[in-house]
Short mmCIF file of C-alpha atoms and ligand atoms in Angstrom, two decimals:
data_model
loop_
_atom_site.label_atom_id
_atom_site.label_comp_id
_atom_site.label_asym_id
_atom_site.label_seq_id
_atom_site.Cartn_x
_atom_site.Cartn_y
_atom_site.Cartn_z
CA MET A 1 11.06 -8.19 16.26
CA PRO A 2 7.48 -9.60 14.97
CA VAL A 3 7.51 -12.67 13.10
CA VAL A 4 6.11 -13.78 9.88
CA CYS A 5 5.78 -17.69 8.68
CA VAL A 6 5.30 -18.58 5.12
CA THR A 7 4.54 -21.76 3.69
CA GLY A 8 5.49 -22.14 -0.07
CA ALA A 9 8.22 -19.30 0.45
CA THR A 10 10.71 -20.72 -2.35
CA SER A 11 8.73 -19.21 -5.52
CA GLY A 12 6.22 -16.42 -6.42
CA ILE A 13 3.84 -14.87 -3.81
CA GLY A 14 5.59 -16.62 -0.93
CA ARG A 15 9.12 -15.51 -1.86
CA ALA A 16 7.93 -11.81 -2.60
CA THR A 17 6.11 -11.73 0.96
CA VAL A 18 9.26 -13.13 3.01
CA GLU A 19 11.34 -10.61 0.81
CA ARG A 20 8.79 -7.45 1.82
CA PHE A 21 8.30 -8.48 5.31
CA VAL A 22 12.15 -8.75 6.31
CA LYS A 23 12.64 -5.26 4.39
CA GLU A 24 9.99 -3.98 6.60
CA GLY A 25 11.87 -5.11 9.85
CA TRP A 26 10.13 -8.36 10.43
CA GLU A 27 11.77 -11.76 10.92
CA ALA A 28 10.55 -14.58 8.65
CA VAL A 29 10.33 -18.41 8.84
CA ALA A 30 10.48 -19.50 5.06
CA LEU A 31 9.04 -23.11 4.39
CA GLY A 32 8.98 -25.13 1.27
CA ARG A 33 10.37 -28.29 -0.13
CA ARG A 34 12.91 -27.14 -2.15
CA GLU A 35 16.16 -26.78 0.24
CA GLU A 36 18.51 -25.05 -2.25
CA ARG A 37 15.98 -22.38 -2.97
CA LEU A 38 15.44 -21.85 0.94
CA ALA A 39 19.35 -21.62 1.42
CA ALA A 40 19.35 -18.69 -1.30
CA LEU A 41 16.63 -16.88 0.23
CA ALA A 42 18.27 -17.21 3.78
CA ALA A 43 21.48 -16.05 2.52
CA GLU A 44 19.77 -12.69 1.44
CA HIS A 45 19.29 -11.85 5.04
CA PRO A 46 20.91 -14.59 7.48
CA ASP A 47 19.89 -12.83 10.72
CA ARG A 48 16.20 -12.39 9.93
CA ILE A 49 15.23 -15.36 7.64
CA ARG A 50 15.04 -19.03 9.59
CA THR A 51 14.07 -21.84 7.04
CA ALA A 52 12.94 -25.52 7.33
CA ARG A 53 11.99 -27.96 4.68
CA LEU A 54 8.07 -28.77 4.75
CA ASP A 55 5.90 -30.41 2.59
CA VAL A 56 2.69 -29.47 3.91
CA ARG A 57 0.84 -32.53 2.72
CA HIS A 58 2.55 -34.23 5.77
CA ARG A 59 0.95 -33.69 8.88
CA ASP A 60 3.49 -35.28 11.31
CA GLU A 61 6.28 -32.76 9.60
CA VAL A 62 4.01 -29.79 9.88
CA GLU A 63 3.46 -30.41 13.51
CA GLN A 64 7.13 -31.00 14.19
CA VAL A 65 7.94 -27.88 12.15
CA PHE A 66 5.63 -25.36 14.02
CA LYS A 67 6.61 -26.98 17.25
CA ALA A 68 10.19 -26.11 16.33
CA MET A 69 9.57 -22.53 14.98
CA GLY A 70 8.49 -21.20 18.38
CA ASP A 71 5.94 -17.98 18.42
CA ILE A 72 4.60 -16.48 15.24
CA ASP A 73 2.96 -13.37 14.65
CA VAL A 74 1.59 -13.77 11.07
CA LEU A 75 0.92 -17.34 9.39
CA VAL A 76 0.71 -17.13 5.77
CA ASN A 77 -0.62 -20.20 4.24
CA ASN A 78 0.74 -19.87 0.53
CA ALA A 79 1.85 -23.43 -0.46
CA GLY A 80 -0.40 -24.28 -3.46
CA LEU A 81 -1.15 -25.20 -6.77
CA ALA A 82 -3.02 -26.33 -9.58
CA LEU A 83 -2.40 -28.89 -12.02
CA GLY A 84 -3.90 -29.13 -15.25
CA LEU A 85 -6.52 -27.49 -16.86
CA GLU A 86 -8.68 -30.22 -18.56
CA PRO A 87 -12.21 -30.78 -18.24
CA ALA A 88 -13.34 -32.79 -14.99
CA GLN A 89 -14.12 -35.88 -17.21
CA GLU A 90 -10.54 -36.09 -18.44
CA CYS A 91 -8.48 -35.34 -15.50
CA SER A 92 -6.02 -37.10 -13.50
CA LEU A 93 -7.17 -38.40 -10.18
CA ASP A 94 -3.72 -38.33 -8.99
CA ASP A 95 -3.67 -34.46 -10.06
CA TRP A 96 -6.85 -33.97 -8.11
CA ASP A 97 -5.34 -36.17 -5.05
CA THR A 98 -2.41 -33.60 -4.95
CA MET A 99 -4.44 -30.19 -5.48
CA VAL A 100 -6.79 -31.46 -2.34
CA ASP A 101 -3.81 -32.67 -0.07
CA THR A 102 -1.77 -29.40 -0.56
CA ASN A 103 -4.41 -26.62 -0.88
CA ILE A 104 -6.85 -27.61 1.51
CA LYS A 105 -5.14 -30.43 3.73
CA GLY A 106 -1.85 -28.82 3.88
CA LEU A 107 -3.48 -25.19 4.73
CA LEU A 108 -5.50 -27.05 7.64
CA TYR A 109 -2.52 -28.75 9.14
CA CYS A 110 -0.47 -25.49 9.34
CA THR A 111 -3.72 -23.31 10.50
CA ARG A 112 -4.23 -26.11 13.16
CA ALA A 113 -0.51 -25.96 14.05
CA ALA A 114 -0.44 -22.39 14.50
CA LEU A 115 -3.58 -21.25 16.39
CA PRO A 116 -3.11 -22.35 19.97
CA GLY A 117 -0.28 -20.10 20.22
CA MET A 118 -1.97 -17.30 18.85
CA VAL A 119 -5.22 -17.65 20.80
CA ALA A 120 -3.20 -17.86 24.10
CA ARG A 121 -1.29 -14.74 23.05
CA LYS A 122 -4.79 -13.05 22.33
CA ALA A 123 -3.44 -11.84 18.78
CA GLY A 124 -1.87 -13.33 15.70
CA HIS A 125 -3.10 -13.16 11.91
CA VAL A 126 -4.00 -15.95 9.88
CA VAL A 127 -3.33 -15.07 5.66
CA ASN A 128 -4.92 -17.74 3.40
CA LEU A 129 -4.11 -17.65 -0.31
CA GLY A 130 -7.41 -17.98 -2.10
CA SER A 131 -8.05 -17.23 -5.70
CA ILE A 132 -10.66 -15.75 -7.90
CA ALA A 133 -11.09 -19.29 -8.95
CA GLY A 134 -12.60 -19.96 -5.62
CA THR A 135 -15.45 -17.53 -6.24
CA TYR A 136 -15.93 -17.74 -9.94
CA ALA A 137 -15.55 -21.06 -11.95
CA TYR A 138 -14.30 -21.08 -15.56
CA PRO A 139 -13.70 -24.18 -17.73
CA GLY A 140 -11.01 -26.57 -16.27
CA SER A 141 -10.75 -24.97 -12.66
CA ASN A 142 -12.91 -27.93 -11.18
CA VAL A 143 -10.99 -29.00 -8.32
CA TYR A 144 -8.64 -26.10 -7.99
CA GLY A 145 -11.30 -23.64 -7.93
CA ALA A 146 -13.11 -25.95 -5.55
CA SER A 147 -9.71 -26.10 -3.31
CA LYS A 148 -9.98 -22.52 -3.24
CA GLY A 149 -13.67 -22.02 -2.46
CA PHE A 150 -13.03 -24.23 0.64
CA VAL A 151 -10.25 -21.87 1.47
CA LEU A 152 -12.67 -18.95 1.41
CA GLN A 153 -15.31 -20.71 3.20
CA PHE A 154 -12.88 -22.16 5.94
CA SER A 155 -11.41 -18.39 6.19
CA ARG A 156 -14.93 -17.57 7.26
CA GLY A 157 -15.35 -20.48 9.54
CA LEU A 158 -12.11 -19.53 11.17
CA ARG A 159 -13.63 -15.87 11.61
CA CYS A 160 -16.32 -17.19 13.69
CA ASP A 161 -14.26 -19.97 15.95
CA LEU A 162 -11.76 -17.09 16.59
CA HIS A 163 -14.79 -14.48 17.86
CA GLY A 164 -13.41 -12.47 20.73
CA THR A 165 -9.91 -13.80 20.48
CA GLY A 166 -8.16 -11.04 18.83
CA VAL A 167 -6.77 -13.18 16.14
CA ARG A 168 -7.51 -12.01 12.54
CA VAL A 169 -8.13 -13.95 9.56
CA THR A 170 -7.91 -12.77 5.80
CA ASP A 171 -8.51 -14.57 2.51
CA ILE A 172 -6.46 -13.05 -0.42
CA GLU A 173 -7.88 -13.65 -3.87
CA PRO A 174 -5.91 -13.06 -6.47
CA GLY A 175 -6.65 -13.40 -10.39
CA LEU A 176 -3.86 -14.13 -13.09
CA LEU A 177 -0.25 -13.57 -11.55
CA GLU A 178 2.94 -14.38 -13.24
CA SER A 179 4.73 -16.90 -11.30
CA GLU A 180 6.04 -20.45 -11.72
CA PHE A 181 2.24 -21.59 -10.76
CA SER A 182 1.61 -21.91 -14.63
CA ASP A 183 4.76 -23.87 -15.40
CA VAL A 184 3.56 -26.28 -12.36
CA ARG A 185 -0.18 -26.20 -13.98
CA PHE A 186 1.18 -26.88 -17.52
CA LYS A 187 3.69 -29.36 -16.46
CA GLY A 188 6.29 -27.50 -18.16
CA ASP A 189 4.64 -26.67 -21.37
CA GLU A 190 6.50 -23.49 -21.87
CA SER A 191 4.21 -22.54 -24.80
CA ARG A 192 0.99 -22.31 -23.02
CA PHE A 193 2.99 -20.74 -19.98
CA GLU A 194 4.20 -18.17 -22.55
CA ASN A 195 1.09 -17.52 -23.99
CA LEU A 196 -0.79 -17.04 -20.98
CA TYR A 197 1.38 -14.15 -19.74
CA LYS A 198 2.22 -12.52 -23.36
CA ASN A 199 0.82 -8.87 -23.52
CA ALA A 200 -1.34 -9.57 -20.57
CA HIS A 201 0.04 -7.59 -17.93
CA PRO A 202 -0.50 -9.64 -15.28
CA LEU A 203 0.00 -9.25 -11.38
CA ARG A 204 3.21 -9.55 -10.12
CA PRO A 205 4.15 -11.83 -6.75
CA GLU A 206 4.93 -8.33 -5.15
CA ASP A 207 1.57 -6.86 -5.94
CA VAL A 208 0.20 -9.79 -3.96
CA ALA A 209 2.82 -9.20 -1.08
CA ASP A 210 1.93 -5.95 -0.86
CA ALA A 211 -1.87 -6.53 -0.08
CA ILE A 212 -0.67 -9.01 2.46
CA TRP A 213 1.80 -6.24 3.89
CA TRP A 214 -1.37 -4.02 4.00
CA VAL A 215 -3.94 -6.52 5.54
CA THR A 216 -1.27 -7.49 8.36
CA THR A 217 -0.32 -3.83 9.41
CA ARG A 218 -3.97 -2.61 9.81
CA PRO A 219 -4.48 -1.25 13.34
CA ALA A 220 -5.32 -4.01 15.87
CA HIS A 221 -9.23 -3.40 15.49
CA VAL A 222 -9.04 -3.85 11.91
CA ASN A 223 -9.80 -7.07 10.30
CA VAL A 224 -9.63 -7.18 6.44
CA SER A 225 -11.80 -10.27 5.43
CA GLN A 226 -11.41 -10.61 2.05
CA VAL A 227 -9.17 -8.88 -0.83
CA GLU A 228 -9.99 -9.78 -4.44
CA ILE A 229 -7.33 -8.40 -6.50
CA MET A 230 -6.86 -8.88 -10.15
CA PRO A 231 -4.42 -7.30 -13.09
CA THR A 232 -6.30 -4.75 -14.45
CA THR A 233 -6.56 -6.34 -17.92
CA GLN A 234 -8.52 -9.17 -16.43
CA SER A 235 -12.63 -8.53 -15.83
CA LEU A 236 -15.28 -11.66 -15.82
CA ALA A 237 -17.29 -12.38 -18.66
CA SER A 238 -21.22 -13.43 -18.65
CA ALA A 239 -22.56 -16.90 -18.39
CA ARG A 240 -22.02 -18.99 -21.61
CA VAL A 241 -25.06 -20.59 -23.55
CA PHE A 242 -24.56 -23.78 -25.36
CA LYS A 243 -26.77 -24.11 -28.47
CA GLY A 244 -27.22 -27.35 -30.48
P1 NDP B 301 4.36 -20.67 -7.36
O1 NDP B 301 4.56 -22.08 -8.25
O2 NDP B 301 5.32 -19.66 -7.95
O3 NDP B 301 4.86 -21.05 -5.90
C1 NDP B 301 3.90 -21.99 -5.21
C2 NDP B 301 4.74 -22.51 -4.11
O4 NDP B 301 4.13 -23.38 -3.36
C3 NDP B 301 6.41 -22.70 -3.99
O5 NDP B 301 7.12 -22.00 -3.07
C4 NDP B 301 6.33 -24.40 -3.57
O6 NDP B 301 7.51 -24.72 -2.93
C5 NDP B 301 4.97 -24.55 -2.87
N1 NDP B 301 4.39 -25.59 -2.58
C6 NDP B 301 3.73 -26.33 -3.54
N2 NDP B 301 3.57 -27.80 -2.84
C7 NDP B 301 3.74 -27.65 -1.85
C8 NDP B 301 3.90 -28.68 -0.70
N3 NDP B 301 3.34 -29.87 -1.13
N4 NDP B 301 4.55 -28.20 0.35
C9 NDP B 301 4.99 -27.18 0.68
N5 NDP B 301 5.34 -26.20 -0.37
C10 NDP B 301 4.57 -26.62 -1.57
O7 NDP B 301 2.98 -20.09 -7.35
P2 NDP B 301 2.43 -18.69 -6.75
O8 NDP B 301 3.44 -17.92 -5.98
O9 NDP B 301 1.69 -17.90 -7.73
O10 NDP B 301 1.05 -19.22 -5.82
C11 NDP B 301 1.16 -19.14 -4.53
C12 NDP B 301 -0.28 -19.30 -4.21
O11 NDP B 301 -1.00 -18.43 -4.85
C13 NDP B 301 -0.67 -20.42 -4.66
O12 NDP B 301 -1.69 -21.06 -3.18
C14 NDP B 301 -1.77 -20.26 -5.68
O13 NDP B 301 -2.71 -21.27 -5.55
C15 NDP B 301 -2.18 -18.89 -5.18
N6 NDP B 301 -2.72 -18.11 -6.44
C16 NDP B 301 -1.83 -18.24 -7.60
C17 NDP B 301 -2.34 -17.43 -8.82
C18 NDP B 301 -1.47 -17.19 -9.82
O14 NDP B 301 -2.08 -16.79 -10.83
N7 NDP B 301 -0.41 -17.40 -9.78
C19 NDP B 301 -3.52 -16.65 -8.53
C20 NDP B 301 -4.36 -16.89 -7.24
C21 NDP B 301 -3.99 -17.67 -6.07
P3 NDP B 301 8.41 -26.04 -3.38
O15 NDP B 301 7.70 -26.60 -4.65
O16 NDP B 301 9.59 -25.54 -3.11
O17 NDP B 301 7.65 -26.80 -2.12
C1 8X3 B 302 -4.94 -18.56 -10.10
C2 8X3 B 302 -5.88 -17.33 -10.77
O1 8X3 B 302 -7.56 -17.36 -12.73
O2 8X3 B 302 -5.74 -19.15 -12.71
O3 8X3 B 302 -5.53 -18.87 -8.76
O4 8X3 B 302 -7.13 -19.52 -11.31
S1 8X3 B 302 -6.89 -18.29 -12.18
#
């Protein structure tokens, strides 16, 4: 039975991805910090979902957890977050540290832990959760957007380094998607959360899980390098000009 490992599986896209792959007959290793949620997820399919508590910011923990999990066919580097939407000159440095440590360094630790086994088996797939914010800047995207820009360029670099190994890499770049993401970004401010999604018909976690399923189930000779996926209601406006 093929195995998918998903970081940040306690919510949103990560959780939907575990559920989708298990529904399709795969085994899943679900990772995250909130153990009660991991237990609830595992209870859905105890025979096919393994879990481990993992904070991806802790390098030693990542190494131990990946060593213990055995071979995996697909790694979904999904754990990530945005904190705040303030202009850079007003942002909290602690928030910036947390985003860099999670979205960049955590993703690096997990990737580095998974790659040797994939290369040795001449097969495997690393799916990274980027964002449209990694390509298009918007006010307040500053460090979050830059972290996702890193994920995009790192994904491209991985493709170069894995040349000829048979290991595939995909950067998935969603736009507006309703999950706990904005609850975390707005630090529990429910009115901002509700206003953002109200009447916007955002993406659902299942839409992105579907894209992850699709890229990982193409024939072995096909590498889908990037998938940009937005709600139909979302588009990008032209550059602004400040006059004064
Ligand atoms: P959610 O907030 O619903 O889920 C985020 C997940 O990341 C949670 O399971 C959380 O688990 C986990 N996580 C956060 N920090 C850590 C950490 N230090 N160690 C381990 N796990 C962690 O958000 P989404 O599902 O929407 O987001 C998933 C990914 O998709 C993120 O990388 C995000 O940047 C990206 N994305 C989201 C978009 C959106 O609009 N929602 C759009 C584009 C990209 P726990 O707290 O239990 O550890
Ligand atoms: C999340 C999408 O547009 O809020 O990555 O940055 S956006």
